[in-house]
Amino acid sequence: MRLLFLAVMRPHTGNAVTARRVRDHLEAAGHMCLLKDAFDFDGPSEIAALIQAEAVEAALALHLYRGGRLLRGHGIPFGIIFGGTDLNEDVNQGEKNQVMGKVLEEARFAVAFTESMKETARLQWVDPVFTREVKAKVKRATGVRLIPEMPQDDLHALVKKCFALVNSSVSEGMSAAILEAMDLEVPVLARNIPGNAAVVTHEVTGLLFSDPQEFVQLAKRLVSDPALEKELVANGRQYVRMYHSWRVERDTYQHLVRTLEGSSED
């Protein structure tokens, strides 16, 4: 694959050393890697011309702002490697912060060298006001606890002890939590939105609710009807193993990655 790699290449800097090391890794895998200094380009139009002239198929940028902002909107897949000053300094500048958030939305992947960098990025591009509101409401709600992130094995062990999994999202692509609950033989109650309805068939693989009142009604029904619970669990488990096999998913992603080696328009 013909790759464009943008980085800040000032001599004897950590970014330059890292960029050359990553380039060597890519070339060792058989890719052609065109390493360019991001400071040599005034804007995306110059990058567009380079992409066309060099028949670039995909791109990589070291530094979310300095390199990443130049890769948006060109119609080729790209990934990001966090540099350091992007998360430590540029993130505190409003305009740069917004630009970097847009870059992350378009990037296929982002690489953080440390867990602290990963956490900084995760915290920067969420809505802190919404987070504070949720935490405040949880503190006021009787019987509700906010549990921090935990290892997957611990999470699965906890879910297995639950009577049901509730998904109240107002927007979902495909909820991994719902599929995991089905596989763990835990009944699912989910808000009736397109993403959830795509994997939950009402009264077959789970229960769908449209408002709080319907949720309460369905939850009480599930508690009082062991036969319904048993049926939902069996159907959910069968569904997830038939249509969401990890082996099929693995093979699909491996195939898709291989397609990146073809035309950028494929």
Short mmCIF file of C-alpha atoms in Angstrom, two decimals:
data_model
loop_
_atom_site.label_atom_id
_atom_site.label_comp_id
_atom_site.label_asym_id
_atom_site.label_seq_id
_atom_site.Cartn_x
_atom_site.Cartn_y
_atom_site.Cartn_z
CA MET A 1 0.00 0.00 0.00
CA ARG A 2 1.22 3.54 -0.80
CA LEU A 3 1.10 5.50 2.46
CA LEU A 4 1.56 9.19 3.22
CA PHE A 5 3.02 9.75 6.69
CA LEU A 6 2.90 13.30 8.08
CA ALA A 7 5.01 14.22 11.11
CA VAL A 8 7.03 17.12 12.48
CA MET A 9 10.55 16.28 11.29
CA ARG A 10 12.71 18.85 13.06
CA PRO A 11 16.15 17.27 13.55
CA HIS A 12 16.96 15.51 16.81
CA THR A 13 13.41 15.61 18.16
CA GLY A 14 11.40 12.78 19.64
CA ASN A 15 8.71 13.09 16.99
CA ALA A 16 11.25 12.73 14.19
CA VAL A 17 12.80 9.65 15.78
CA THR A 18 9.38 8.09 16.35
CA ALA A 19 8.25 8.86 12.80
CA ARG A 20 11.30 7.18 11.27
CA ARG A 21 10.86 4.15 13.51
CA VAL A 22 7.19 3.76 12.53
CA ARG A 23 8.09 4.27 8.86
CA ASP A 24 10.65 1.47 9.11
CA HIS A 25 8.00 -0.84 10.61
CA LEU A 26 5.62 -0.10 7.75
CA GLU A 27 8.21 -0.53 5.03
CA ALA A 28 9.33 -3.81 6.60
CA ALA A 29 5.77 -5.03 6.07
CA GLY A 30 6.03 -4.22 2.36
CA HIS A 31 4.31 -0.84 2.26
CA MET A 32 5.68 2.23 0.47
CA CYS A 33 5.81 4.99 3.09
CA LEU A 34 6.21 8.61 1.98
CA LEU A 35 7.36 10.44 5.14
CA LYS A 36 6.82 14.21 4.93
CA ASP A 37 7.26 17.12 7.35
CA ALA A 38 3.83 18.51 8.22
CA PHE A 39 5.35 22.00 8.49
CA ASP A 40 6.19 21.92 4.77
CA PHE A 41 2.50 22.25 3.87
CA ASP A 42 0.38 25.37 4.21
CA GLY A 43 -2.97 23.61 4.03
CA PRO A 44 -5.06 20.64 2.89
CA SER A 45 -4.99 21.73 -0.79
CA GLU A 46 -1.28 21.01 -0.98
CA ILE A 47 -1.84 17.62 0.60
CA ALA A 48 -4.57 16.90 -1.95
CA ALA A 49 -2.13 17.62 -4.77
CA LEU A 50 0.49 15.35 -3.19
CA ILE A 51 -2.02 12.54 -2.74
CA GLN A 52 -2.92 12.73 -6.41
CA ALA A 53 0.65 13.05 -7.67
CA GLU A 54 1.96 10.16 -5.57
CA ALA A 55 -1.13 7.95 -5.93
CA VAL A 56 -1.45 7.76 -2.14
CA GLU A 57 -3.91 5.13 -0.93
CA ALA A 58 -3.96 5.79 2.82
CA ALA A 59 -2.28 8.07 5.34
CA LEU A 60 -0.94 8.36 8.86
CA ALA A 61 -0.21 11.42 10.98
CA LEU A 62 1.97 11.80 14.05
CA HIS A 63 0.38 14.63 16.05
CA LEU A 64 -3.36 15.10 16.08
CA TYR A 65 -3.29 18.79 15.20
CA ARG A 66 -0.13 19.47 13.20
CA GLY A 67 -0.49 16.43 10.98
CA GLY A 68 -4.06 15.27 11.46
CA ARG A 69 -5.77 18.48 10.42
CA LEU A 70 -4.14 18.21 6.99
CA LEU A 71 -5.64 14.78 6.28
CA ARG A 72 -9.34 15.58 6.61
CA GLY A 73 -11.63 15.48 3.60
CA HIS A 74 -9.40 13.77 1.05
CA GLY A 75 -11.39 10.56 0.69
CA ILE A 76 -8.58 8.27 1.78
CA PRO A 77 -8.49 6.29 5.04
CA PHE A 78 -6.10 7.58 7.68
CA GLY A 79 -5.00 6.93 11.23
CA ILE A 80 -3.56 9.13 13.98
CA ILE A 81 -0.69 8.77 16.42
CA PHE A 82 -0.86 11.17 19.37
CA GLY A 83 2.32 13.19 19.67
CA GLY A 84 2.32 14.73 23.14
CA THR A 85 1.94 18.48 22.71
CA ASP A 86 -1.37 17.85 20.95
CA LEU A 87 -2.79 16.41 24.21
CA ASN A 88 -0.74 18.49 26.65
CA GLU A 89 -0.89 21.94 25.06
CA ASP A 90 -3.01 22.27 21.90
CA VAL A 91 -5.98 20.68 23.64
CA ASN A 92 -6.23 23.77 25.86
CA GLN A 93 -6.76 26.08 22.87
CA GLY A 94 -10.43 26.18 21.92
CA GLU A 95 -10.13 26.28 18.13
CA LYS A 96 -7.42 23.63 17.99
CA ASN A 97 -9.41 21.43 20.36
CA GLN A 98 -12.43 21.55 18.04
CA VAL A 99 -10.30 20.77 14.99
CA MET A 100 -8.68 17.80 16.71
CA GLY A 101 -12.08 16.46 17.70
CA LYS A 102 -13.17 16.57 14.05
CA VAL A 103 -9.97 14.78 13.02
CA LEU A 104 -10.68 11.98 15.48
CA GLU A 105 -14.21 11.60 14.14
CA GLU A 106 -12.83 10.97 10.65
CA ALA A 107 -9.79 8.86 11.61
CA ARG A 108 -9.98 5.10 11.31
CA PHE A 109 -7.88 4.64 14.45
CA ALA A 110 -5.81 6.55 17.01
CA VAL A 111 -2.68 5.34 18.80
CA ALA A 112 -1.69 6.49 22.31
CA PHE A 113 1.72 5.51 23.64
CA THR A 114 0.59 5.48 27.29
CA GLU A 115 -2.60 4.87 29.23
CA SER A 116 -2.46 8.43 30.55
CA MET A 117 -2.45 9.81 27.00
CA LYS A 118 -5.37 7.57 26.12
CA GLU A 119 -7.30 8.74 29.16
CA THR A 120 -6.55 12.41 28.40
CA ALA A 121 -7.92 12.00 24.88
CA ARG A 122 -10.99 10.11 26.10
CA LEU A 123 -11.82 12.79 28.65
CA GLN A 124 -11.22 15.72 26.30
CA TRP A 125 -13.71 14.77 23.64
CA VAL A 126 -16.78 14.11 25.74
CA ASP A 127 -19.26 16.58 27.13
CA PRO A 128 -18.13 17.33 30.72
CA VAL A 129 -21.37 19.16 31.54
CA PHE A 130 -23.47 16.12 30.66
CA THR A 131 -21.17 13.92 32.73
CA ARG A 132 -21.59 16.13 35.78
CA GLU A 133 -25.38 16.10 35.36
CA VAL A 134 -25.50 12.31 35.21
CA LYS A 135 -23.34 11.93 38.33
CA ALA A 136 -25.50 14.42 40.22
CA LYS A 137 -28.72 12.59 39.33
CA VAL A 138 -27.24 9.23 40.29
CA LYS A 139 -26.37 10.57 43.75
CA ARG A 140 -30.00 11.62 44.24
CA ALA A 141 -31.49 8.35 42.97
CA THR A 142 -32.30 5.65 45.53
CA GLY A 143 -30.88 2.24 44.68
CA VAL A 144 -28.77 3.49 41.74
CA ARG A 145 -25.00 3.22 41.72
CA LEU A 146 -22.50 4.53 39.19
CA ILE A 147 -19.80 1.89 38.68
CA PRO A 148 -16.47 2.81 37.04
CA GLU A 149 -14.95 0.92 34.15
CA MET A 150 -13.73 -2.57 34.95
CA PRO A 151 -11.99 -5.47 33.18
CA GLN A 152 -14.27 -7.37 30.82
CA ASP A 153 -14.15 -10.62 32.79
CA ASP A 154 -15.23 -8.80 35.95
CA LEU A 155 -17.99 -7.02 34.05
CA HIS A 156 -19.32 -10.28 32.61
CA ALA A 157 -19.30 -11.88 36.05
CA LEU A 158 -21.33 -8.93 37.37
CA VAL A 159 -23.82 -9.03 34.48
CA LYS A 160 -24.42 -12.75 35.04
CA LYS A 161 -25.67 -11.94 38.55
CA CYS A 162 -28.16 -9.38 37.26
CA PHE A 163 -31.84 -10.09 36.66
CA ALA A 164 -31.79 -8.10 33.40
CA LEU A 165 -29.76 -5.67 31.35
CA VAL A 166 -31.38 -2.30 30.58
CA ASN A 167 -30.30 -0.18 27.63
CA SER A 168 -31.85 3.30 27.77
CA SER A 169 -29.72 4.94 25.08
CA VAL A 170 -31.37 7.47 22.80
CA SER A 171 -28.86 6.63 20.06
CA GLU A 172 -27.02 3.39 19.29
CA GLY A 173 -25.19 1.86 16.40
CA MET A 174 -25.11 -1.73 17.59
CA SER A 175 -24.98 -2.17 21.35
CA ALA A 176 -22.23 -4.58 22.37
CA ALA A 177 -23.71 -4.63 25.87
CA ILE A 178 -26.99 -6.04 24.54
CA LEU A 179 -25.25 -8.75 22.55
CA GLU A 180 -23.02 -9.65 25.49
CA ALA A 181 -26.04 -9.93 27.79
CA MET A 182 -27.77 -12.25 25.34
CA ASP A 183 -24.65 -14.42 25.14
CA LEU A 184 -24.45 -14.46 28.96
CA GLU A 185 -28.12 -15.57 29.14
CA VAL A 186 -29.38 -12.38 30.76
CA PRO A 187 -32.75 -10.90 29.62
CA VAL A 188 -32.63 -7.55 27.80
CA LEU A 189 -34.90 -4.52 28.16
CA ALA A 190 -33.97 -1.83 25.67
CA ARG A 191 -35.29 1.51 24.49
CA ASN A 192 -37.09 1.15 21.16
CA ILE A 193 -34.69 3.00 18.87
CA PRO A 194 -33.45 1.81 15.45
CA GLY A 195 -30.08 0.56 16.69
CA ASN A 196 -31.62 -1.51 19.46
CA ALA A 197 -34.60 -2.72 17.42
CA ALA A 198 -32.12 -4.04 14.84
CA VAL A 199 -30.86 -6.64 17.34
CA VAL A 200 -33.81 -7.00 19.74
CA THR A 201 -37.10 -8.42 18.48
CA HIS A 202 -39.81 -7.45 20.96
CA GLU A 203 -41.06 -10.39 23.04
CA VAL A 204 -38.74 -12.73 21.13
CA THR A 205 -35.12 -11.90 21.96
CA GLY A 206 -35.90 -9.13 24.46
CA LEU A 207 -38.34 -6.40 25.41
CA LEU A 208 -38.48 -2.93 23.84
CA PHE A 209 -39.91 0.12 25.59
CA SER A 210 -40.66 3.59 24.25
CA ASP A 211 -41.08 5.59 27.47
CA PRO A 212 -40.51 5.25 31.24
CA GLN A 213 -44.06 4.09 31.88
CA GLU A 214 -43.76 1.25 29.37
CA PHE A 215 -40.39 0.30 30.83
CA VAL A 216 -41.92 -0.08 34.29
CA GLN A 217 -44.78 -2.14 32.86
CA LEU A 218 -42.46 -4.48 30.96
CA ALA A 219 -40.03 -4.81 33.86
CA LYS A 220 -42.84 -5.86 36.20
CA ARG A 221 -44.07 -8.32 33.59
CA LEU A 222 -40.62 -9.86 33.27
CA VAL A 223 -40.24 -10.20 37.04
CA SER A 224 -43.60 -11.94 37.38
CA ASP A 225 -43.36 -14.24 34.35
CA PRO A 226 -40.57 -16.86 34.62
CA ALA A 227 -41.71 -18.54 31.40
CA LEU A 228 -41.22 -15.29 29.46
CA GLU A 229 -37.78 -14.82 31.01
CA LYS A 230 -36.75 -18.33 30.01
CA GLU A 231 -38.00 -17.85 26.44
CA LEU A 232 -36.24 -14.50 25.99
CA VAL A 233 -32.97 -15.93 27.32
CA ALA A 234 -33.07 -18.96 25.01
CA ASN A 235 -33.99 -16.93 21.93
CA GLY A 236 -31.43 -14.24 22.68
CA ARG A 237 -28.63 -16.73 23.11
CA GLN A 238 -29.54 -18.49 19.87
CA TYR A 239 -29.75 -15.18 17.99
CA VAL A 240 -26.38 -13.83 19.08
CA ARG A 241 -24.58 -17.09 18.33
CA MET A 242 -26.19 -17.39 14.92
CA TYR A 243 -25.82 -13.81 13.67
CA HIS A 244 -22.93 -12.34 15.70
CA SER A 245 -20.29 -15.06 15.70
CA TRP A 246 -16.85 -13.75 16.71
CA ARG A 247 -15.26 -16.06 14.14
CA VAL A 248 -17.27 -14.49 11.33
CA GLU A 249 -16.47 -11.03 12.70
CA ARG A 250 -12.75 -11.85 12.84
CA ASP A 251 -12.72 -13.12 9.26
CA THR A 252 -14.68 -10.09 8.06
CA TYR A 253 -12.32 -7.56 9.64
CA GLN A 254 -9.28 -9.39 8.30
CA HIS A 255 -10.81 -9.22 4.83
CA LEU A 256 -11.68 -5.54 5.19
CA VAL A 257 -8.15 -4.63 6.26
CA ARG A 258 -6.82 -6.37 3.18
CA THR A 259 -9.06 -4.18 1.03
CA LEU A 260 -7.15 -1.09 2.23
CA GLU A 261 -4.35 -2.30 -0.01
CA GLY A 262 -6.56 -1.71 -3.05
CA SER A 263 -7.84 1.51 -4.59
CA SER A 264 -8.88 4.24 -2.16
CA GLU A 265 -12.20 4.39 -4.00
CA ASP A 266 -13.02 0.70 -3.41
#
